[in-house]
Every structure is written in structure tokens, then in C-alpha cells.
XYZ file of C-alpha atoms in Angstrom:
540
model
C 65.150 -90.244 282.853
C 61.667 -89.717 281.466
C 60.629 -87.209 283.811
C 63.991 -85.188 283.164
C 63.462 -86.055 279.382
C 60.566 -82.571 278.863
C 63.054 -80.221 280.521
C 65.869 -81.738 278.541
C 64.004 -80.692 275.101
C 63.277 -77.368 276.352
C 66.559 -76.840 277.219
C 66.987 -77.899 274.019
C 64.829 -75.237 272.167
C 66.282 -72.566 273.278
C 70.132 -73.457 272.803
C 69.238 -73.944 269.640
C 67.632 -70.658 269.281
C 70.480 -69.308 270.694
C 73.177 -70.905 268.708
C 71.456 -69.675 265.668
C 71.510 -66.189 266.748
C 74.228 -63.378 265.001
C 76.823 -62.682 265.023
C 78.033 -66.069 266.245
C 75.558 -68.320 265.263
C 74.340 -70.685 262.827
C 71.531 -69.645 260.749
C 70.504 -73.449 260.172
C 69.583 -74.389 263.674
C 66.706 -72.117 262.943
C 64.656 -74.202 260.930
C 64.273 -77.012 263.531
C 65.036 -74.702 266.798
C 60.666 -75.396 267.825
C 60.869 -79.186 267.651
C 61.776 -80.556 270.745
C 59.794 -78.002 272.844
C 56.640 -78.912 270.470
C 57.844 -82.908 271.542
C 58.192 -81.406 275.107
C 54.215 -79.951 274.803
C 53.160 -83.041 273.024
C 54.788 -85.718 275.713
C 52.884 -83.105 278.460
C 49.569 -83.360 276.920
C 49.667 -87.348 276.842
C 51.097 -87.981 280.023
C 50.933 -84.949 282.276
C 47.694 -85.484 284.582
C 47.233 -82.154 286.635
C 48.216 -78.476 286.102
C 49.139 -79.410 282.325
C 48.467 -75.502 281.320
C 50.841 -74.066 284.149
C 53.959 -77.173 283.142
C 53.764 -76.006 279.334
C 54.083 -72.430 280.251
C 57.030 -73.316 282.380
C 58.678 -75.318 280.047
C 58.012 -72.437 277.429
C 59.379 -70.252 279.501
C 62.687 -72.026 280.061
C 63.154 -71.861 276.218
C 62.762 -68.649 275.946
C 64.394 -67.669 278.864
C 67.718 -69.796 277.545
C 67.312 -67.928 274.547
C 66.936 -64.532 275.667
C 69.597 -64.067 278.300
C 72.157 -65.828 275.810
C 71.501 -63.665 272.908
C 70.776 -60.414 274.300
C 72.206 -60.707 278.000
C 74.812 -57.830 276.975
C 72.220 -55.544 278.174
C 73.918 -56.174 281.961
C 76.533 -53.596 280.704
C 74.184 -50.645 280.880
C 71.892 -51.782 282.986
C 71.416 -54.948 285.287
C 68.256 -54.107 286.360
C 67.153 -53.077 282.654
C 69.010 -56.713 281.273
C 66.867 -58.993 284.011
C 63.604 -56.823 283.251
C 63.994 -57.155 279.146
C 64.907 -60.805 279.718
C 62.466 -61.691 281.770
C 59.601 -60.043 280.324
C 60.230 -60.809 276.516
C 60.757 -64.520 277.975
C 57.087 -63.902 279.854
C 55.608 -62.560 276.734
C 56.993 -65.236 274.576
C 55.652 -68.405 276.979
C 52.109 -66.451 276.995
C 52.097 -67.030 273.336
C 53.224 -70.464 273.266
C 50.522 -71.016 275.888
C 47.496 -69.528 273.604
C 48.713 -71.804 271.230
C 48.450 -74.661 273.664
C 44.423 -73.895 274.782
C 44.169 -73.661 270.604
C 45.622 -77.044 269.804
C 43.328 -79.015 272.064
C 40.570 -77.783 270.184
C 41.474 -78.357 266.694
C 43.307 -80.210 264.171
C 47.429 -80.333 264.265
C 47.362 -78.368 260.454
C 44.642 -76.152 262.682
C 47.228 -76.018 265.616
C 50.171 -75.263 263.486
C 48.596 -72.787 261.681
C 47.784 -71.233 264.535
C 51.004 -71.064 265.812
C 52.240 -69.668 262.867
C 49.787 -66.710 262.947
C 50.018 -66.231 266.427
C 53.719 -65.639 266.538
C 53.903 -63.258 263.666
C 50.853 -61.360 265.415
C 53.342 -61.143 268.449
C 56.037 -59.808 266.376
C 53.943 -57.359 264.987
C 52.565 -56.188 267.896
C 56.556 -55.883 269.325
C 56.969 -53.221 266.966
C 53.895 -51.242 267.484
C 53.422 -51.061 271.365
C 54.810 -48.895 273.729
C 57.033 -51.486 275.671
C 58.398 -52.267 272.239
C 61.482 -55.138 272.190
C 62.048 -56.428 268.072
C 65.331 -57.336 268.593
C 64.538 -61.082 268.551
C 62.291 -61.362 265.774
C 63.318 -64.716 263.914
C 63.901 -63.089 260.409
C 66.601 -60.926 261.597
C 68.034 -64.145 262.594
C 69.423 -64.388 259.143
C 71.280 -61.011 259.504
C 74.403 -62.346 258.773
C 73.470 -64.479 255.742
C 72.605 -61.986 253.380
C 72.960 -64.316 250.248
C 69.684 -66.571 251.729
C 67.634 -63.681 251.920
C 67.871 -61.391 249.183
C 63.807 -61.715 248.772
C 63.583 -59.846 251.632
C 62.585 -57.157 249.227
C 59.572 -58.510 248.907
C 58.959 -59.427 252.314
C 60.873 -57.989 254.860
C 61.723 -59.319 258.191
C 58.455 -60.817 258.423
C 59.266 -63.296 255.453
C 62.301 -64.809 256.987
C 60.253 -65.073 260.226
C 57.207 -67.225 258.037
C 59.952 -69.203 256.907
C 61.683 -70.460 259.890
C 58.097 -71.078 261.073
C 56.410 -73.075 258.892
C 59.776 -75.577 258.322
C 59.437 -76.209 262.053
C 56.252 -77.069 262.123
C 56.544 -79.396 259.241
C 59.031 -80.988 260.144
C 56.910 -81.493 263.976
C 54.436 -82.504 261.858
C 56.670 -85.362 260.523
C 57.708 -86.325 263.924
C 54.327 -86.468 265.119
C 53.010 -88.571 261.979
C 56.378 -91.006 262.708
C 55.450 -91.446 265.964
C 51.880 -92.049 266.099
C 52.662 -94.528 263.256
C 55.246 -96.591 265.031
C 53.332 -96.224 268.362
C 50.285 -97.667 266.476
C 52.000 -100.676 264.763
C 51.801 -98.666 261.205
C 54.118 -98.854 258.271
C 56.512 -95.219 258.393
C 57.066 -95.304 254.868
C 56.390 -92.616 252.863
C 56.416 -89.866 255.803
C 60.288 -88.730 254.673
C 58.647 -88.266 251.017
C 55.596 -86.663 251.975
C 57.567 -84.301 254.998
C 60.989 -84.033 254.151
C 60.611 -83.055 250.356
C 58.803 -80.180 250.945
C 60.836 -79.584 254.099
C 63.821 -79.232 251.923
C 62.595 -77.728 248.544
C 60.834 -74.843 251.216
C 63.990 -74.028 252.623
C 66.231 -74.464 249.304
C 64.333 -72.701 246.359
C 64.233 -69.515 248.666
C 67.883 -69.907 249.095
C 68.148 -70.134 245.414
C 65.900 -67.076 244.487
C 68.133 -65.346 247.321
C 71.026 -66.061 244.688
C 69.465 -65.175 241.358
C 68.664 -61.923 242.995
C 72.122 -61.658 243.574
C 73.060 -61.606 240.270
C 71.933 -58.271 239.537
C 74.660 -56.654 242.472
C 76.698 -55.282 240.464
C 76.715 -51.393 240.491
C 75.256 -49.893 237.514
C 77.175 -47.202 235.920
C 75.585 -44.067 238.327
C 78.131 -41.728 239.812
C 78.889 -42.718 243.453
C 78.855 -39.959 246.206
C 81.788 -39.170 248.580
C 81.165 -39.523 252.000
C 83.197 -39.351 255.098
C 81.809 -40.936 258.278
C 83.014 -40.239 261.534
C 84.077 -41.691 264.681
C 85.023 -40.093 267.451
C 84.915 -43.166 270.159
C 84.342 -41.271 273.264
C 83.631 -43.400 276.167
C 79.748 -42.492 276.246
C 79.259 -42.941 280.720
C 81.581 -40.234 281.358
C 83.769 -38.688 278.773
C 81.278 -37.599 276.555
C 79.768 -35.815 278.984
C 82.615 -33.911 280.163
C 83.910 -32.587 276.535
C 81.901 -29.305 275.843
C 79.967 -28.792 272.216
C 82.596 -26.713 271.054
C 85.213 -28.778 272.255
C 83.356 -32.054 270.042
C 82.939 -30.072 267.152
C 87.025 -29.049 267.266
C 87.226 -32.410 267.225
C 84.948 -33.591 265.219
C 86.758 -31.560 261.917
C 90.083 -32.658 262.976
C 88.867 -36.023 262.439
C 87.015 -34.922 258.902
C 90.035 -32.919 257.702
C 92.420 -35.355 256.378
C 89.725 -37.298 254.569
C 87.720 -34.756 253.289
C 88.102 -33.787 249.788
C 86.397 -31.357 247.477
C 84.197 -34.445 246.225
C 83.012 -34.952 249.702
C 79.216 -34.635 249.888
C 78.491 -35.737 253.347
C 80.050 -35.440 256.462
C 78.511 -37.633 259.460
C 78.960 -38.246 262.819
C 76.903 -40.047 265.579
C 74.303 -40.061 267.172
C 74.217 -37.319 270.096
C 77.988 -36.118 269.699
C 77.422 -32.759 270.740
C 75.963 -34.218 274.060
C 75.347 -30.965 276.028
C 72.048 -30.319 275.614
C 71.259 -27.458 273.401
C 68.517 -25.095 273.374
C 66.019 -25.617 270.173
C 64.819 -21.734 269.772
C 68.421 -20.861 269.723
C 70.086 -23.542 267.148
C 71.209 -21.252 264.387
C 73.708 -19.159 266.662
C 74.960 -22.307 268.614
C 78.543 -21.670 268.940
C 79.559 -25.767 268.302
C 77.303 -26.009 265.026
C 78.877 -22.009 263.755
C 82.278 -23.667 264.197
C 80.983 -26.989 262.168
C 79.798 -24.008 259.687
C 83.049 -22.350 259.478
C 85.335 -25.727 258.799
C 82.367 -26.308 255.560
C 83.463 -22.548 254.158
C 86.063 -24.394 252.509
C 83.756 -27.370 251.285
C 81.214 -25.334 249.673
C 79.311 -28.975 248.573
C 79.738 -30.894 251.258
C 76.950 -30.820 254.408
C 77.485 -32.535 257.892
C 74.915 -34.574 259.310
C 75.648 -35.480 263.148
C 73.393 -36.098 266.182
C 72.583 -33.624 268.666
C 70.784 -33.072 272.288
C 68.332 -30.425 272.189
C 65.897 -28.916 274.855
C 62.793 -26.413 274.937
C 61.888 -25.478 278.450
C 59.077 -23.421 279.129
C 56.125 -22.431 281.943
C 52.808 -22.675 280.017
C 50.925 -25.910 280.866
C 49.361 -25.893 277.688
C 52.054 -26.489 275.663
C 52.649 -29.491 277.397
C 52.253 -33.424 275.457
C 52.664 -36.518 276.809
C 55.941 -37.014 276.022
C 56.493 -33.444 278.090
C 58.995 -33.770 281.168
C 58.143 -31.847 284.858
C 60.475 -30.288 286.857
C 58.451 -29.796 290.224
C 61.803 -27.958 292.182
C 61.695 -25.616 289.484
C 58.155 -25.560 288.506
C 58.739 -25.890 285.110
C 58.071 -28.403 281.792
C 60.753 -29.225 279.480
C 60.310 -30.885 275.846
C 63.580 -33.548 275.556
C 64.959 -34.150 271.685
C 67.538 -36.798 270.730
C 67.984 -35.230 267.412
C 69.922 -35.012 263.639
C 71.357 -32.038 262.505
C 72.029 -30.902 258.830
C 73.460 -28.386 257.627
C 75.887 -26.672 254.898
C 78.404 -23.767 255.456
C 75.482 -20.904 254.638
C 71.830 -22.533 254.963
C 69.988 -22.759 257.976
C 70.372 -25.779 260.343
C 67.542 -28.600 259.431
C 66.382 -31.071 262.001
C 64.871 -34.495 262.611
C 64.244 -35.629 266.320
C 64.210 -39.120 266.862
C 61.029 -41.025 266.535
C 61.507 -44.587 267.445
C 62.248 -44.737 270.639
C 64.455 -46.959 273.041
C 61.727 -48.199 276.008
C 62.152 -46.966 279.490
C 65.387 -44.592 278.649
C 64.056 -42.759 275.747
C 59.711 -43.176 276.458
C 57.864 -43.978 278.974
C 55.583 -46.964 278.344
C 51.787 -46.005 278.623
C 52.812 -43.099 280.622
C 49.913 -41.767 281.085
C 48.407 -44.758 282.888
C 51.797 -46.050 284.767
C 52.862 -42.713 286.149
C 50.586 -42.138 288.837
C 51.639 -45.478 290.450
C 55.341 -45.502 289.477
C 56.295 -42.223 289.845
C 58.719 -40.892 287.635
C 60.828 -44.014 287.456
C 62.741 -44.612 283.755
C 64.722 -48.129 283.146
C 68.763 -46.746 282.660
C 69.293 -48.838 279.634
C 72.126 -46.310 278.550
C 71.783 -42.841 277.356
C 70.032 -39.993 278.651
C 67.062 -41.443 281.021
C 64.500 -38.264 280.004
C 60.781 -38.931 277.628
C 61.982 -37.451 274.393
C 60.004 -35.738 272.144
C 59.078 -37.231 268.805
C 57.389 -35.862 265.499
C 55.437 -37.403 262.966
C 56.938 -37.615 259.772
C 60.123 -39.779 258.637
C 62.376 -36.495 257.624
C 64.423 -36.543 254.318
C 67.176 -34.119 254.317
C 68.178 -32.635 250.766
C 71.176 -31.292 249.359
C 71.649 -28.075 247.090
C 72.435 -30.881 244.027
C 69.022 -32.880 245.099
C 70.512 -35.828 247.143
C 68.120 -37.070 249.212
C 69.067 -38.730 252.485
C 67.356 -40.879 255.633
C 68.392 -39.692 258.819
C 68.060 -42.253 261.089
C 68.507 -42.602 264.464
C 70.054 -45.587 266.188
C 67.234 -48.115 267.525
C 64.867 -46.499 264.434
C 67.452 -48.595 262.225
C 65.441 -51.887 263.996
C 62.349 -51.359 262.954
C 61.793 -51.951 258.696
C 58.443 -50.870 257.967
C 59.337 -47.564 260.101
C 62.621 -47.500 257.596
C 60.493 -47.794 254.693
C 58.903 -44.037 255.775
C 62.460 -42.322 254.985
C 62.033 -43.757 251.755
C 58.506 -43.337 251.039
C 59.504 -39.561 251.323
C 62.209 -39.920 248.698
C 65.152 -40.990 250.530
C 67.894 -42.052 248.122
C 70.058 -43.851 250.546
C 70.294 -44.327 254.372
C 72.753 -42.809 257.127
C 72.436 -44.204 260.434
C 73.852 -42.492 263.443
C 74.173 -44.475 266.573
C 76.322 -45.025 269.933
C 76.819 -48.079 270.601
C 79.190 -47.716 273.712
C 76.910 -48.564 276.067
C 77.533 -52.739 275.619
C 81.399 -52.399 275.771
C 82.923 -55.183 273.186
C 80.261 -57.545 273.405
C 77.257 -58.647 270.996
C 74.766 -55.431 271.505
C 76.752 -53.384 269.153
C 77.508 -56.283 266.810
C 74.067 -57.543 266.149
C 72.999 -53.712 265.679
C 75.422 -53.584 262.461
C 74.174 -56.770 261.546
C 70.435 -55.403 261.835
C 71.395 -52.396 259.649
C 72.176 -55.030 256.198
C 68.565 -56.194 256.494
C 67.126 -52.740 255.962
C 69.736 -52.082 253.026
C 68.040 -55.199 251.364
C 64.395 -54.693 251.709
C 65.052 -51.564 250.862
C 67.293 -51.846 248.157
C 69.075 -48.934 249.455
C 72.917 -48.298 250.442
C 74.271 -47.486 253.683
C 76.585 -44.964 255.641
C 76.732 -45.733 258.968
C 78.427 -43.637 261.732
C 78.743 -45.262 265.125
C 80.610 -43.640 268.237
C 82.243 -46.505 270.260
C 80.750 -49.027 267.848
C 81.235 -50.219 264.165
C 80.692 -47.639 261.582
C 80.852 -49.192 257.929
C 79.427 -48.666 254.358
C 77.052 -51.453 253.399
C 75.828 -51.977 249.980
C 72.498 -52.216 248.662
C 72.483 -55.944 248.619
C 73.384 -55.621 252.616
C 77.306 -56.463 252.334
C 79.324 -54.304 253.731
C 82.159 -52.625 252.019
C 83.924 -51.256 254.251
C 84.042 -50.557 258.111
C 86.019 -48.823 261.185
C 86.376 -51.302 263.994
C 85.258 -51.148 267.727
C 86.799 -48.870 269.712
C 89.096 -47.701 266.387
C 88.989 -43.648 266.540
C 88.903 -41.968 263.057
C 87.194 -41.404 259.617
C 86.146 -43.893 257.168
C 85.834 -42.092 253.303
C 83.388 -44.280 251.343
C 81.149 -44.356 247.910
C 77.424 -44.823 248.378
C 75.234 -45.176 245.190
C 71.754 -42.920 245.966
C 69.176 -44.867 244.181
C 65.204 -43.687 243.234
C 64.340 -47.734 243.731
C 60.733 -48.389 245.522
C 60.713 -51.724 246.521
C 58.109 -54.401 247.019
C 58.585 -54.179 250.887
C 59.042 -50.559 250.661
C 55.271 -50.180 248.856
C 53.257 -52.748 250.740
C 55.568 -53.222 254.325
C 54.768 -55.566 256.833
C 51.531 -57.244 254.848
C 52.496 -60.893 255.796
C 52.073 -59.957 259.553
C 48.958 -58.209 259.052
C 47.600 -60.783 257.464
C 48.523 -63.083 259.985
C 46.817 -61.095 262.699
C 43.296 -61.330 261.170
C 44.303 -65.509 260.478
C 45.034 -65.694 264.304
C 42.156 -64.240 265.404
C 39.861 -65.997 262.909
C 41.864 -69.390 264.942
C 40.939 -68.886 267.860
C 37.394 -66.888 267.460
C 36.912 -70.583 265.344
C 38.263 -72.849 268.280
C 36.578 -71.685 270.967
C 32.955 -71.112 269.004
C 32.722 -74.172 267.231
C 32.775 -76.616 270.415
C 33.035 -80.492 268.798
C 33.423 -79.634 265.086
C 36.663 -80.689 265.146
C 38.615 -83.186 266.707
C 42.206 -83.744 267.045
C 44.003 -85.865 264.868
């Protein structure tokens, strides 16, 4: 039983990082989800003989592993080959770290270690959602997605707060263990260790909790005029219908949706992301005939502007206006720039756009392309969507109303990211729309966890919500992240909500992902310290 006993606690770990996980999960099982696999590393460094490096990787790897094809195996619905790459690699990436943290602890003290393991997992989060093969989804602190009332500090924070916290509980409370059992091993009175561990164990994960609550308090609504908006869905099945309906045909049905909801109070029509599918041409976007028809229904709205996703394209000869992100067409001998874009627009202004910025790896970019190409070809992961490089732009666009509102247009996998979120507002966004399809999972976790994600940028950035999904959930979610009210999966219509635009500027929204940042320069300082200072410190 002893040699199964190491696997058994991996196992362990990562069905309890699982079972944590939204929409399902427990939140809870967070806080002690490391433990066994830190056992599982401890029993291997006392009793493992040869290869000890190579059996804590494995066994780090089955935890992660467990926890990544449970949580985020809906992937196989768009793409098997893009689920078992994801999973496998995120799994790889994860073990690596869990490994660093292994050569560390040999070298230092177990505060030292844990510290360590602290930074270096935060650094690893960072760096998820600032490199090209970028993956986010599993950071821990959007673990608590679906417990808005724990986390309402998150303002101050972000993400990267909740992440700290689930951290440094765990390795506490493996502190405790490991203080228990050298102590019982060794003939030594326990007492005291549940005082010393357990006290701070609990006060660290309760007076959070309660801070989370007094925050609260202040939820109610002030007396500012809420804004009409009407959000729509169109649910079109998004691998083959919503290919075959042409712009003009969406946008007929698009305002046939709007028109029974809209009112002369409406502000804000929107609709997902890429509903007019067919891709446009960008020099010609003013005399499209789908967005002219959109034009024509707002005649009779003369306040209200639609905001709605769009495909757009730029082809041209000239080398030298080719980027990076520029696609080839060798039969034709041509380059093409790709957009995945917002549209905005009244019934007698121009048509403003944003093209997505964030973007989805291997369907929407291609990671380190200029390095990877040459050996793989012209080879994209089909994740769902349009498999092209699109084209991005710098700045987080605002889009602004005649009467001043100000408002975020972001793009689906852009609402994952919350320092990147904290850009739209930065440039004076007064609350958030989020377009997205979320089709491409059929009725399974993907597109339930993405609503979920969306609260956690409502809260650290203290703005409210509209969000229009095609084949997904589209809702209105409050600026404490509850949501008010929502259109189901697979439910075809329009949902009329209030939002309440707000001039609010954060903590988060200021000073954005600081607690990771600092944690990169304490990892570093870690290891630079571990593996320079040979027999300054000894493990204890």
C-alpha cells in the first residue's frame, strides 16, 4: 500500500482542484487542494533513492493533468486535437513549476521553500497572461468566480489576490502537517501546533471573507439614472449556420429580434461577437449593405446605437505593408490583414471600430510566429472560430455616445484577462459590454465558466455588465459581479436590462496586477539566493 500511497495523494490533488472548480464546484477544497501532493513530494524526498527529480515531476504532472482535463476538457467539442494539446501542455507547464520548486526546497528552509512556491506560481500566472501561447483560464483566483460575496476585495487585488490566498493557506496548513509529523516521528509533544497553524489558518481565510461582506454593504444602487439596453441573441449554430446566413440576411434578423424590446429609452443595442460573419472589407465599411440596413432600423431610435461584432478583411499586394500578424496567400500571391472586430454606430454617424486585441492561441495568433513558421508551416490549432492571425491594435477603444456614455467593447477571450480589462477603463469606460460566441463547447462548462469569468472583472472593476453571447449565456451583471438577469443557453431572443455607467477608478484598476509583479522579482531573488549561497542554509 505504501508504494501506491504517493500516487494516491496526487490523485488526490488534483480531484480536489477539480472539485473546486466553477461552475460545479466547491470553492473550499481550494484552500487545502496542494497538501497531499506537497505529502506526496515530501514522502519522495525521504524515501525515494534514485531518479527523485523525474518521480516528483510525474507525480506533479498527474495532478495537474487530473485537474486540467476535468475542468477544461470541454475543449474536445471544437477541437480534439486543440483539447489534448491545451491539456497536456498547461499540465507540462504546471509540473515544470512544481519541479523548480522542488530543486529550491532542498536548498533552503521550508518558510524559504514555501515562499518560494508561492512566488513561483504567481510568476507562472503572470507570465500565462503575457506570452504568446497564453492559457489563464486556470488561474486559482478565478476559482472563486462563483462566490462573489468572498471576494469583493478583489478591487484591490484582482485575480491575483484570490490566487495569494489559496496559496499561502495551503502551505500553512503543509506547514502544520509537516511540524505534526516530524514531532510525532521524533517522540515530541504535538501540542500547540493547532494554535500556532490552525488560528492563523482560519482567521486568513475568514477576515477576508468578512471584508468581502462589509464591502457588500455598500451594493445598493445609488440614486444615478440607469441606461436602457437591449442585448441580443441570435443563437445560430456557429460550425455551419452562421456561415451560411448572408450579412444582410443577420442584420434582418438581428432588428427583428431588437424590435419588440426596443423602446425610445433604449441606448444600446448589442449583439455578439462576429454576427455578421461574412467577412467584410475594412476600406469599404461605411456603404456595407448589412450595417446601412442596421442604420436604417436606428432612423426611428434617434438615441439608441448598436454595438455588434463583425469580420473584416484588408487585402492588398505591397509587401511593405505587411506585420507579423499579416496572412499570405501564395495561389494568389497576395497578403491579407484578418480583423475579428466591434462595430458602433448610430443611425447618421460614421461606423467606429475596435478589432480584437487579446487573442485566442493557435485560432486567432500564431504563437512566436515568426520563429515557429519556418518549421511548422502554416499550421493553426482549430479551437473554434475562424483559424486566420488576426490583426490587433494597440489601444483598449472606448466607444462614446452623442449624450457622453462611455462604453468597453470587449471581445470574448479579452473578458479573461483583468489587467487588460482595466485598459477600457483607464480610457474612461463607464461600464463594460462583452460580445462573445460561445457555441463552440455545445452545453457543457466552456461557456459556463466564461460567464462566470465575466463577474470577476465587474468587481475589480467596480463596473456593470451587458453581456451578449450567441449560443451562450448573455446576462446583465451588476457591479458587485451578481447577475441580474440572463437569457439561457441555446434560448433565442432579446434580454432589455438597466446598467448603471459609473466614473469609479478602482484600486485594481490604478495599480493592476502589482501582487504578481512583485512576486516575480521575490522568485527570482529565491532562487538567484538558493543556488548562490551553497551551505548557508539548511533544511529544517
Amino acid at each position: 500500500m505504501k508504494n501506491f500511497l504517493n500516487p494516491i495523494l496526487s490523485v488526490l490533488s488534483g480531484l480536489l482542484l477539480a472539485f473546486a472548480w466553477p461552475t460545479n464546484g466547491f470553492v473550499g477544497l481550494l484552500f487545502i487542494a496542494f497538501i497531499p501532493l506537497f505529502i506526496a513530494h515530501y514522502r519522495l524526498n525521504k524515501t525515494a533513492v534514485k531518479a527523485v527529480k523525474w518521480k516528483v515531476f510525474l507525480h506533479a504532472y498527474l495532478t495537474f493533468f487530473i485537474w486540467n482535463i476535468i475542468t477544461t476538457g470541454w475543449l474536445y467539442y471544437s477541437s480534439a486535437f486543440g483539447m489534448w494539446f491545451a491539456v497536456l501542455v498547461n499540465s507540462l507547464l504546471m509540473a515544470l513549476v512544481f519541479l523548480v520548486y522542488h530543486l529550491v526546497s532542498k536548498k533552503v528552509s521550508s518558510f524559504t521553500s514555501s515562499s518560494f512556491f508561492i512566488a513561483i506560481w504567481l510568476s507562472f500566472e503572470y507570465l500565462h497572461l503575457h506570452w504568446d501561447f497564453s492559457w489563464p483560464w486556470l488561474q486559482l483566483g478565478n476559482g472563486f468566480s462563483e462566490s462573489v460575496s468572498w471576494i469583493q476585495w478583489y478591487e484591490f487585488t484582482g485575480v491575483f489576490g484570490g490566487s495569494l490566498w489559496v496559496l499561502v493557506v495551503n502551505t500553512l496548513l503543509y506547514n502544520a502537517w509537516l511540524q505534526y509529523s516530524s514531532r510525532k516521528e521524533n517522540s515530541v509533544s504535538t501540542k500547540g501546533i493547532t494554535i500556532r497553524y490552525g488560528i492563523p489558518a482560519l482567521l486568513i481565510i475568514a477576515l477576508p471573507i468578512s471584508l468581502s461582506h462589509f464591502l457588500s454593504i455598500n451594493s445598493i444602487t445609488n440614486d444615478v439614472e440607469g441606461t436602457e439596453v437591449v442585448i441580443l441573441q441570435p443563437n445560430i449554430d456557429p460550425y455551419s449556420e452562421k456561415y451560411d446566413i448572408s450579412n444582410s440576411q443577420m442584420a434582418e434578423n438581428l432588428m427583428t429580434l431588437a424590435v419588440d424590446s426596443i423602446t425610445a429609452n433604449t441606448k444600446l443595442i448589442i449583439a455578439p461577437e462576429t454576427t455578421l460573419a461574412s467577412g467584410m472589407r475594412l476600406t469599404g465599411i461605411n456603404g456595407n449593405p448589412a450595417l446601412n440596413r442596421i442604420k436604417r432600423f436606428l432612423f426611428d431610435y434617434p438615441n439608441t446605437y448598436y454595438l455588434g461584432g463583425v469580420s473584416l478583411g484588408d487585402s492588398f499586394k505591397n509587401k511593405d505593408k505587411a506585420t507579423s500578424q499579416t496572412n499570405y496567400i501564395k495561389n494568389g500571391d497576395f497578403y491579407y490583414n484578418d480583423y475579428n472586430s466591434a462595430v458602433f454606430m448610430n443611425s447618421t454617424n460614421p461606423v467606429e471600430l475596435y478589432h480584437k486585441s487579446k487573442l485566442v492561441v493557435g485560432v486567432e495568433n500564431f504563437p512566436y510566429k515568426n520563429v515557429l513558421q519556418p518549421i511548422l508551416g502554416d499550421v493553426m490549432l482549430d479551437l473554434g472560430g475562424t483559424v486566420a492571425t488576426k490583426t490587433t491594435q494597440e489601444d483598449r477603444e472606448v466607444f462614446i455616445t452623442r449624450d457622453s456614455l462611455k462604453v468597453a467593447p470587449i471581445i470574448c477571450y479579452e473578458s479573461v484577462y483583468g489587467e487588460y480589462v482595466t485598459g477600457y477603463v483607464n480610457n474612461g469606460a463607464q461600464f463594460l459590454s462583452i460580445i462573445t460566441n460561445d457555441g463552440w463547447w455545445q452545453n457543457t462548462q466552456g461557456h459556463k465558466q466564461h460567464l462566470s469569468l465575466a463577474r470577476l472583472r465587474a468587481i475589480e472593476t467596480r463596473k456593470w455588465i451587458a453581456r451578449s453571447a450567441n449560443t451562450g449565456i448573455s446576462a446583465v451583471i451588476n457591479d458587485y459581479g451578481k447577475i441580474i438577469t440572463v437569457l439561457g443557453y441555446e434560448k433565442k431572443g432579446a434580454l432589455k436590462g438597466t446598467i448603471y455607467p459609473n466614473n469609479k477608478i478602482t484600486f485594481y484598476v490604478k495599480h493592476g496586477d502589482f501582487i504578481a509583479r512583485v512576486s516575480v522579482f521575490l522568485m527570482l531573488g529565491i532562487f538567484l539566493f538558493s543556488f548562490t549561497r551553497r551551505g548557508v542554509m539548511k533544511r529544517k
